[in-house]
Short mmCIF file of C-alpha atoms in Angstrom, two decimals:
data_model
loop_
_atom_site.label_atom_id
_atom_site.label_comp_id
_atom_site.label_asym_id
_atom_site.label_seq_id
_atom_site.Cartn_x
_atom_site.Cartn_y
_atom_site.Cartn_z
CA MET Z 1 89.72 84.96 97.46
CA ILE Z 2 92.42 86.97 98.94
CA VAL Z 3 95.53 86.05 98.33
CA GLY Z 4 97.34 88.72 99.62
CA ASP Z 5 101.91 88.75 100.73
CA SER Z 6 101.27 85.18 103.32
CA TYR Z 7 101.17 82.24 102.34
CA GLY Z 8 99.83 80.81 105.61
CA THR Z 9 100.93 78.43 108.48
CA VAL Z 10 101.59 75.42 107.11
CA GLN Z 11 99.39 72.65 108.63
CA LYS Z 12 100.07 68.94 109.84
CA ASN Z 13 99.70 68.28 106.25
CA GLY Z 14 101.82 70.32 104.38
CA VAL Z 15 99.78 73.28 103.42
CA SER Z 16 98.41 76.39 104.58
CA GLN Z 17 94.34 76.61 105.65
CA MET Z 18 93.95 79.50 102.53
CA HIS Z 19 95.14 76.38 100.59
CA LEU Z 20 92.81 73.95 101.16
CA SER Z 21 90.50 76.61 101.61
CA TYR Z 22 91.25 76.78 97.97
CA LEU Z 23 90.80 73.43 97.67
CA ASN Z 24 87.16 73.36 98.73
CA ALA Z 25 85.94 76.32 97.29
CA LYS Z 26 87.22 74.83 93.47
CA ALA Z 27 85.11 71.49 95.48
CA LYS Z 28 81.80 73.05 94.91
CA LEU Z 29 82.08 73.67 90.96
CA LYS Z 30 80.83 77.28 90.93
CA PRO Z 31 82.23 80.43 89.80
CA LEU Z 32 85.21 81.71 92.06
CA ILE Z 33 86.58 85.30 91.62
CA VAL Z 34 90.70 84.83 92.98
CA LEU Z 35 92.39 88.59 94.03
CA VAL Z 36 95.88 88.27 94.53
CA LYS Z 37 98.96 90.95 95.19
CA ASN Z 38 100.82 92.90 92.57
CA HIS Z 39 104.44 92.24 94.10
CA SER Z 40 107.24 94.50 93.22
CA PRO Z 41 110.28 92.81 91.90
CA ASP Z 42 112.13 92.89 94.76
CA ALA Z 43 109.59 91.90 97.43
CA VAL Z 44 110.58 88.84 99.83
CA ILE Z 45 108.19 86.55 98.86
CA SER Z 46 107.89 82.64 100.11
CA ARG Z 47 108.22 79.58 97.70
CA GLN Z 48 105.16 78.38 98.95
CA LEU Z 49 103.52 81.94 98.43
CA GLN Z 50 105.16 81.70 94.98
CA GLU Z 51 103.94 78.30 93.54
CA PHE Z 52 100.42 78.76 95.46
CA ILE Z 53 100.21 81.94 92.84
CA LYS Z 54 101.39 79.89 90.35
CA LEU Z 55 98.90 77.40 90.72
CA VAL Z 56 95.78 79.73 90.74
CA THR Z 57 97.03 81.44 87.87
CA ARG Z 58 96.82 78.59 85.53
CA GLN Z 59 93.40 76.81 87.08
CA ASP Z 60 90.51 78.65 85.17
CA ASN Z 61 90.27 80.87 88.05
CA GLN Z 62 88.13 84.87 87.13
CA LEU Z 63 91.76 86.16 88.35
CA HIS Z 64 91.31 90.24 89.49
CA TYR Z 65 95.08 91.85 90.36
CA TYR Z 66 95.06 94.28 93.38
CA ASP Z 67 98.62 97.23 94.75
CA THR Z 68 97.13 98.29 98.69
CA GLU Z 69 94.09 97.15 100.38
CA GLU Z 70 92.32 100.42 99.12
CA ASP Z 71 92.46 98.97 95.60
CA ILE Z 72 90.02 95.67 97.18
CA GLU Z 73 86.70 97.12 97.96
CA PRO Z 74 86.61 98.26 94.48
CA LEU Z 75 87.99 95.07 92.36
CA LEU Z 76 85.28 92.48 94.16
CA VAL Z 77 82.51 95.22 92.94
CA GLN Z 78 83.74 94.71 89.43
CA ALA Z 79 84.73 91.00 89.80
CA HIS Z 80 80.91 90.64 90.98
CA TYR Z 81 79.50 92.60 88.64
CA ASN Z 82 81.61 90.95 86.02
CA ALA Z 83 80.59 87.29 87.89
CA VAL Z 84 76.63 88.71 87.72
CA ALA Z 85 76.24 89.31 83.53
CA ASN Z 86 79.08 86.24 82.93
CA ASN Z 87 77.22 83.32 84.72
CA LYS Z 88 73.87 85.65 84.11
CA MET Z 89 73.24 84.95 87.92
CA VAL Z 90 69.91 87.52 89.05
CA GLY Z 91 69.67 87.95 92.55
CA GLY Z 92 66.82 86.47 95.06
CA TRP Z 93 64.90 89.48 95.33
CA VAL Z 94 64.91 90.31 91.80
CA ARG Z 95 63.14 89.39 88.80
CA ALA Z 96 64.96 88.29 86.03
CA ASN Z 97 62.72 90.69 83.46
CA ASP Z 98 62.70 93.82 85.65
CA GLU Z 99 65.38 96.48 85.54
CA GLU Z 100 67.32 96.83 88.32
CA SER Z 101 67.42 100.15 90.17
CA THR Z 102 70.55 101.90 91.54
CA THR Z 103 69.81 100.77 95.02
CA SER Z 104 69.34 97.18 94.06
CA LYS Z 105 72.22 97.36 92.39
CA LYS Z 106 74.02 98.65 95.33
CA VAL Z 107 72.92 95.70 97.27
CA VAL Z 108 73.68 92.94 95.25
CA TYR Z 109 77.48 94.34 94.69
CA GLU Z 110 78.60 94.83 97.74
CA LYS Z 111 77.29 92.04 99.20
CA PRO Z 112 80.47 90.10 99.15
CA VAL Z 113 82.25 92.59 100.80
CA ASP Z 114 80.61 92.36 103.55
CA ILE Z 115 80.74 88.21 103.74
CA LEU Z 116 84.06 87.84 102.68
CA PRO Z 117 87.36 88.66 104.70
CA SER Z 118 90.82 89.39 104.50
CA THR Z 119 93.01 86.46 104.29
CA THR Z 120 94.42 87.34 107.86
CA GLU Z 121 90.22 86.99 109.14
CA VAL Z 122 90.40 83.37 106.84
CA GLU Z 123 93.74 82.17 109.63
CA LYS Z 124 92.89 83.65 112.51
CA ASN Z 125 89.25 82.35 112.44
CA SER Z 126 90.47 78.58 111.39
CA PRO Z 127 90.83 75.35 112.78
CA ASP Z 128 94.41 74.63 114.22
CA ASP Z 129 94.33 71.06 112.26
CA GLU Z 130 93.03 68.76 109.38
CA ASP Z 131 89.71 68.65 110.23
CA PHE Z 132 88.53 71.22 107.87
CA ILE Z 133 88.99 68.23 104.90
CA ALA Z 134 88.67 64.95 106.88
CA ASP Z 135 85.40 62.99 106.78
CA LYS Z 136 83.03 66.03 106.38
CA VAL Z 137 80.72 65.18 102.70
CA SER Z 138 80.24 68.40 100.76
CA GLU Z 139 78.78 66.85 97.93
CA PRO Z 140 77.41 63.40 98.45
CA ILE Z 141 77.94 61.12 95.19
CA GLU Z 142 75.99 58.15 94.43
CA LEU Z 143 77.88 54.85 93.12
CA THR Z 144 74.69 54.08 91.01
CA ASP Z 145 74.95 57.48 89.53
CA PHE Z 146 77.38 58.32 86.53
CA PHE Z 147 79.48 61.01 85.54
CA GLU Z 148 80.40 61.11 81.10
CA ILE Z 149 83.55 62.00 79.84
CA GLN Z 150 84.89 62.96 76.71
CA TYR Z 151 88.08 61.02 75.55
CA SER Z 152 90.25 60.65 72.94
CA ALA Z 153 92.22 58.24 71.67
CA GLN Z 154 94.12 56.29 68.01
CA ALA Z 155 92.28 54.04 66.54
CA TYR Z 156 93.59 51.37 63.91
CA GLU Z 157 91.34 49.67 61.41
CA GLY Z 158 91.97 48.46 57.46
CA GLY Z 159 96.36 49.56 58.19
CA ASN Z 160 95.35 53.15 59.13
CA LEU Z 161 95.39 55.03 62.20
CA THR Z 162 92.20 57.70 63.02
CA ASP Z 163 92.06 59.95 65.76
CA VAL Z 164 89.11 60.18 67.38
CA THR Z 165 86.95 61.75 69.81
CA ARG Z 166 83.95 60.34 72.45
CA SER Z 167 82.14 61.03 74.42
CA LEU Z 168 81.96 58.32 77.54
CA THR Z 169 79.86 57.51 80.62
CA LEU Z 170 81.28 55.88 83.27
CA SER Z 171 79.38 54.93 86.66
CA TRP Z 172 80.85 55.76 90.13
CA HIS Z 173 81.02 52.39 91.13
CA GLU Z 174 84.01 52.16 88.51
CA ILE Z 175 85.07 55.19 89.11
CA LEU Z 176 86.09 54.53 92.99
CA MET Z 177 86.40 50.69 92.21
CA THR Z 178 89.17 51.77 89.98
CA LEU Z 179 90.42 54.28 92.47
CA MET Z 180 91.06 51.13 95.14
CA ARG Z 181 93.92 49.75 92.63
CA ILE Z 182 95.77 52.97 93.27
CA PRO Z 183 98.67 52.78 95.77
CA SER Z 184 97.78 54.43 99.02
CA THR Z 185 98.56 58.45 97.91
CA PHE Z 186 99.01 59.49 94.16
CA SER Z 187 99.48 62.47 92.63
CA SER Z 188 97.56 64.40 89.81
CA TYR Z 189 98.84 62.78 87.61
CA GLY Z 190 98.80 58.95 88.75
CA LEU Z 191 94.36 59.67 88.96
CA GLN Z 192 94.61 60.92 85.46
CA ASN Z 193 96.80 57.35 84.43
CA ALA Z 194 94.06 55.12 86.47
CA ILE Z 195 90.89 57.16 84.12
CA ASN Z 196 93.07 56.32 81.72
CA ARG Z 197 93.40 52.53 81.67
CA LEU Z 198 89.69 52.30 82.60
CA ILE Z 199 88.51 53.73 79.81
CA THR Z 200 91.51 51.86 77.63
CA ALA Z 201 89.15 49.03 78.93
CA LYS Z 202 85.57 50.34 77.43
CA ALA Z 203 87.14 52.32 74.27
CA GLU Z 204 87.24 49.78 72.19
CA VAL Z 205 83.90 48.03 72.10
CA ASP Z 206 82.68 52.13 72.96
CA ILE Z 207 84.61 53.00 69.05
CA LYS Z 208 83.61 50.04 67.09
CA LYS Z 209 80.18 51.34 67.66
CA GLU Z 210 80.96 53.92 65.00
CA MET Z 211 83.80 51.79 63.01
CA PRO Z 212 82.84 48.50 63.43
CA ASN Z 213 86.20 47.35 61.59
CA VAL Z 214 88.58 48.67 64.22
CA HIS Z 215 91.11 45.98 65.51
CA ALA Z 216 92.67 47.69 67.70
CA VAL Z 217 92.78 51.23 69.79
CA SER Z 218 95.70 53.03 71.64
CA ARG Z 219 96.98 56.25 73.80
CA CYS Z 220 93.06 56.92 75.69
CA GLN Z 221 93.13 59.82 77.19
CA ILE Z 222 90.28 61.76 79.92
CA SER Z 223 90.13 65.89 78.34
CA GLN Z 224 91.90 67.90 80.98
CA ALA Z 225 88.52 69.12 81.84
CA ASP Z 226 86.51 66.15 82.92
CA ILE Z 227 89.87 64.96 85.27
CA ASN Z 228 89.83 68.34 86.73
CA ASN Z 229 86.15 68.26 86.95
CA LEU Z 230 87.12 64.49 88.48
CA GLN Z 231 88.84 65.46 90.55
CA ARG Z 232 86.56 68.36 92.26
CA GLN Z 233 83.97 66.52 92.93
CA LEU Z 234 86.15 63.60 94.09
CA VAL Z 235 87.26 66.03 96.50
CA GLY Z 236 83.68 67.79 97.43
CA ALA Z 237 82.51 64.17 98.14
CA ASN Z 238 85.23 63.22 100.30
CA TRP Z 239 86.26 60.53 98.55
CA ILE Z 240 89.91 61.56 97.95
CA GLN Z 241 91.94 64.14 100.49
CA LEU Z 242 95.38 65.94 100.27
CA MET Z 243 98.25 64.32 101.45
CA THR Z 244 101.48 65.82 103.39
CA TYR Z 245 104.32 66.35 101.39
CA GLY Z 246 106.80 68.51 102.29
CA THR Z 247 105.48 72.51 101.43
CA ARG Z 248 105.68 72.39 97.65
CA VAL Z 249 102.29 73.07 96.79
CA SER Z 250 103.12 72.16 93.41
CA GLN Z 251 103.25 68.27 93.50
CA GLU Z 252 100.09 67.24 95.86
CA LEU Z 253 99.74 64.22 96.54
CA TRP Z 254 95.87 62.22 97.88
CA LYS Z 255 94.68 59.78 98.85
CA LEU Z 256 91.50 58.23 99.09
CA THR Z 257 89.68 58.22 102.37
CA PHE Z 258 87.94 56.08 105.08
CA TYR Z 259 84.61 57.43 104.60
CA ALA Z 260 84.86 55.62 100.35
CA LYS Z 261 86.52 52.88 101.39
CA ASN Z 262 83.68 52.11 103.71
CA LEU Z 263 81.37 53.39 101.40
CA LEU Z 264 82.11 51.23 98.88
CA GLN Z 265 82.16 48.51 101.26
CA ASN Z 266 79.02 49.05 102.59
CA HIS Z 267 77.60 48.72 98.40
CA THR Z 268 79.84 45.77 98.39
CA SER Z 269 77.67 44.53 101.38
CA SER Z 270 74.24 45.36 100.48
CA THR Z 271 74.66 43.96 97.29
CA ASN Z 272 75.76 40.16 98.04
CA LYS Z 273 72.75 40.22 100.65
CA GLN Z 274 70.19 41.26 98.19
CA ASP Z 275 71.95 38.24 95.70
CA GLU Z 276 71.02 36.05 98.08
#
């Protein structure tokens, strides 16, 4: 992804197509290479672009900075090379144990330059409305599957307070039921609080497996990495979508999609029929 001088035209949902493209890419749970332009101190940059750059910078991305458009191609070659090395990826036409030839390297490393459009081209060819994220499932989730998390908590045992960190397995059905209880629109912080409440309901039983004398548990917190992972999967599965909230991308608000609500309704109906 290339971030240049413009944030792009703000769509009906309050953000630009570039921002929506970024969210969709993050939902794929794959390495994301981001090229950000270095702006001079006296450059006039919109508040939306400044906020978006801050968002991209603080999240777990492979960041590279460029000064002019001439820097982009060599940076992409370098970035792709680093991604291949760091993630131990090998091109489909090259055997893992074979030494790559100079020609093979050229094909592998230059290919992203051919397929990655500039920010201007993305905006030019993008849809005019929010159909980009509506009613399209890119990473389906089965309600009977599970999502494993790490959480921290404080356990009280015999007057002593102990900080614990444990793993916990949640079903996607439990997660969806939790989402249904959140108000119609919610922030990422609201999502985290809801999941923490779900964990709290299970934590005492979970912790007592190793600490049977525990009489109370408090301050249950899902790990930041896992809540970020969870949110990306929810976006990728079309369970939640971005809502309109002015143009401040640092204050994103989300809502549960009709697809997710129907998924739960159909699951409940199917379960009831089986019980009859």
